[in-house]
Structures are given as C-alpha cells and as structure tokens.
Amino acid sequence: MLHASFQAGKIPATVISGFLGSGKTTMIRKLLEDLDSKRIALIVNEFGNLGVDGSLLKGCGIENCHDENVIELNNGCICCTVAEDFIPAMVKLLSWREPFDHIVIETSGLALPQPLIAAFNWPEIRTQVTVDAVITVIDASAVDEGCFANNDCRINTQFLSREATDHNNPLEELFEDQIQAADLIVLNKIDLLTKKRLESVRKKVISYSTRQTKMVLASYGNLGSAVLLGLGIGTEEDIGNRKSHHELYHANETPHSHDAFCSFIVEIGSIEDPKDFTKQLKHIIADYEILRLKGFIDVPEKQMRLVLQVVGSRIDYYFDRPWKKNEKRITRLVIIGIHDINQIAIKNAIAKAAKTAHIYEYNS
C-alpha cells in the first residue's frame, strides 16, 4: 500500500545517494531505459564545476530523457546549497506546464542526504512533491578494500594523517550518513567479489545503520523501475529517524562542510593513444591518492566522444556519443581529492602524459 501522501496526488521524487564512483549515473541510465513513456525530470548534482554526469544523461538517446528535462547543479554539494540551488531548481520544475510523472535526483558523491530530505518539507515543495525513497548506491569492492573504515586503505590512511580534518574519519562518517538515510541500499559492483567477500561486505554495511533497511544486489547498476521506483515511503516525514553523524555526535560544533575535499579541472589537447594515456594516469592516481577522476577525451580522427571513469585503481573508458557540431573538441578531466592535494604536481604529471594542460580550481 502506498503512503498516504502519494494518494493525495503528489509527484514522487527519488533521491539517489552514494559515494564517488559507486555507480549512480550508470544505474540512472539503466533506469531511464526501463521507463518507457513516463515523463521524468532529472536533477544532477556534482561537487566540481564540470558536469560529467549531467552530460552523460543529456543526449543519451534514451526516449524519455530529454536535455530540457535535466537540470545540472555544479556549484558544490547539494546538501550545502539547498536554499541557493535545490529549492529554485525544484520550483522551476514544478512551474512547467506539463507535470512530470517522477523526479530523480542524483546527489554529489560527497553529499549528505539528510539536508536534502529535510528540504522537501519547505512550503514551496511540500504540497506538490514527496520523497518516494532515498536510494544509496554502494561500491561493494571499495567497502571490501576498507575505504570507509579505520584500516589500511590508502585513501583512508591519508585522511587520518591530516591534522586539518575536523573529525577522525570524514569518509567513514559520510558513508554512515548515506546508509543511515537510505530506504533502499543498492550493493553495486558485486561482480568484483567472491560470495564470501560479498557476505562480509553486506554485514559491514548493515552494521552502519540503526534501522532495518532493505538491500538489493547489482552489477553495473542493472536494476529496473520495478525495484527502484514506486516504493511510496514519504521519507521527508521520517527525517527525525535519519539523523546524520554530525547531528548525533557533533551538535555543538561547526556545521557540516566539505573543507576536507577539493575539485579541479584539467584541460588538455587530443589524446592519440588513450590506452597508453590511461596507463600513465594509473600511476598518477596512485602517487597522489586521487579520490575520483572522470571526464571526456578527444581522440583524433574519431567522431565519438571517449568517456573516462576512474575509481581508485579501476579505470574504464568507452565511446558514448558523437561530438556535437557546436561542441568544442577538447579533453577535460575533473579530479576530486583531499583539500590539500598537490594540484600543481598533478597538473604537471598529466601535462607530461598528454603534452599540455590548463588547470582551473574549484573552491568548495
């Protein structure tokens, strides 16, 4: 039985949460392919000012995914820009003449879901929209490697060594918050694990929540609308049971921020040999412990745009669509790391690998 607020005719909205590189965008694309004629609106939030995920969804060729239905919010994490970015975006969607059947919101990988859920109780939104569910996507392989707990994961060790961080482990706190807010947990990339290791990951994820939350398994985010939509939770009415780590343990301290992280863009020329370039990138990522790298590569004499996705030591690249006539052919990469990551050294390393580069810093 659906929640009463759905019976009142409100537009359902699904919030897709999950850490950097967990597979949120891929899962949304799979979802859109399964929706047939439903009219869907997308709000895509990214930590940096290069809209990679939004660009992957725009012009993707899926019948019900139109460019005008995709709103990109690239000014920082949506949880910190609710009043400035999210509320106006929602008001804009709700003002359109033809109503949407569903709204899907992809948060930044560094975003806390709780402030966003609370925003659905704002007067401008509450009477028209309700949260169908909060879905948290988790990279099972990253959990298996210990990237969200106090152990030997290299990225996590780097966090713990920083005197500037406010808490012992920002990654683990964020991981906990994203799980605690979830109505449905998608344990993704299970194809990378054995059954025994997967069971260990499942138990570890469960241990981070004080609530009993349904969990489903996925590879490449391959789940359809029957699993992800129509859950009818009305999460905004249960926000009191979704308190973040900061709310529970740091109530008298400075509010949550993303000072521990930074994002910057590197622009370079065409890459004639993407395979060789990505081999060199793997060493750069390891040397500087980059959290996430993604973007688009221009390959000479190729009409298609090459997408580059890097999570930890895993590198994937594939051609997604032809370059548009009015689109500047250029290689642009967004890099996300710790706040004091050596941006100049990374720029120089990438420049050495690809001849030339220009860097633009984004301050969170």
PDB file of C-alpha atoms in Angstrom, residues 143-149 151 175 179 198-209:
ATOM      1  CA  VAL A 143      33.946  -1.441   1.055  1.00  0.00           C
ATOM      2  CA  ASP A 144      35.794  -4.741   0.739  1.00  0.00           C
ATOM      3  CA  GLU A 145      39.067  -2.819   0.344  1.00  0.00           C
ATOM      4  CA  GLY A 146      38.333  -0.927   3.554  1.00  0.00           C
ATOM      5  CA  CYS A 147      37.975   2.544   2.089  1.00  0.00           C
ATOM      6  CA  PHE A 148      35.338   3.607   4.619  1.00  0.00           C
ATOM      7  CA  ALA A 149      36.776   2.262   7.853  1.00  0.00           C
ATOM      8  CA  ASN A 151      42.149   0.173   8.416  1.00  0.00           C
ATOM      9  CA  PHE A 175      29.482   6.550   4.448  1.00  0.00           C
ATOM     10  CA  ILE A 179      23.478   4.466   4.730  1.00  0.00           C
ATOM     11  CA  LEU A 198      30.326 -10.163  -0.601  1.00  0.00           C
ATOM     12  CA  GLU A 199      28.702 -11.577   2.535  1.00  0.00           C
ATOM     13  CA  SER A 200      31.354  -9.864   4.648  1.00  0.00           C
ATOM     14  CA  VAL A 201      30.620  -6.555   2.887  1.00  0.00           C
ATOM     15  CA  ARG A 202      26.888  -6.982   3.391  1.00  0.00           C
ATOM     16  CA  LYS A 203      27.343  -7.466   7.151  1.00  0.00           C
ATOM     17  CA  LYS A 204      29.672  -4.469   7.346  1.00  0.00           C
ATOM     18  CA  VAL A 205      27.168  -2.212   5.578  1.00  0.00           C
ATOM     19  CA  ILE A 206      24.328  -3.345   7.819  1.00  0.00           C
ATOM     20  CA  SER A 207      26.414  -2.521  10.903  1.00  0.00           C
ATOM     21  CA  TYR A 208      26.440   1.178   9.958  1.00  0.00           C
ATOM     22  CA  SER A 209      22.675   1.610  10.226  1.00  0.00           C
TER      23      SER A 209
END
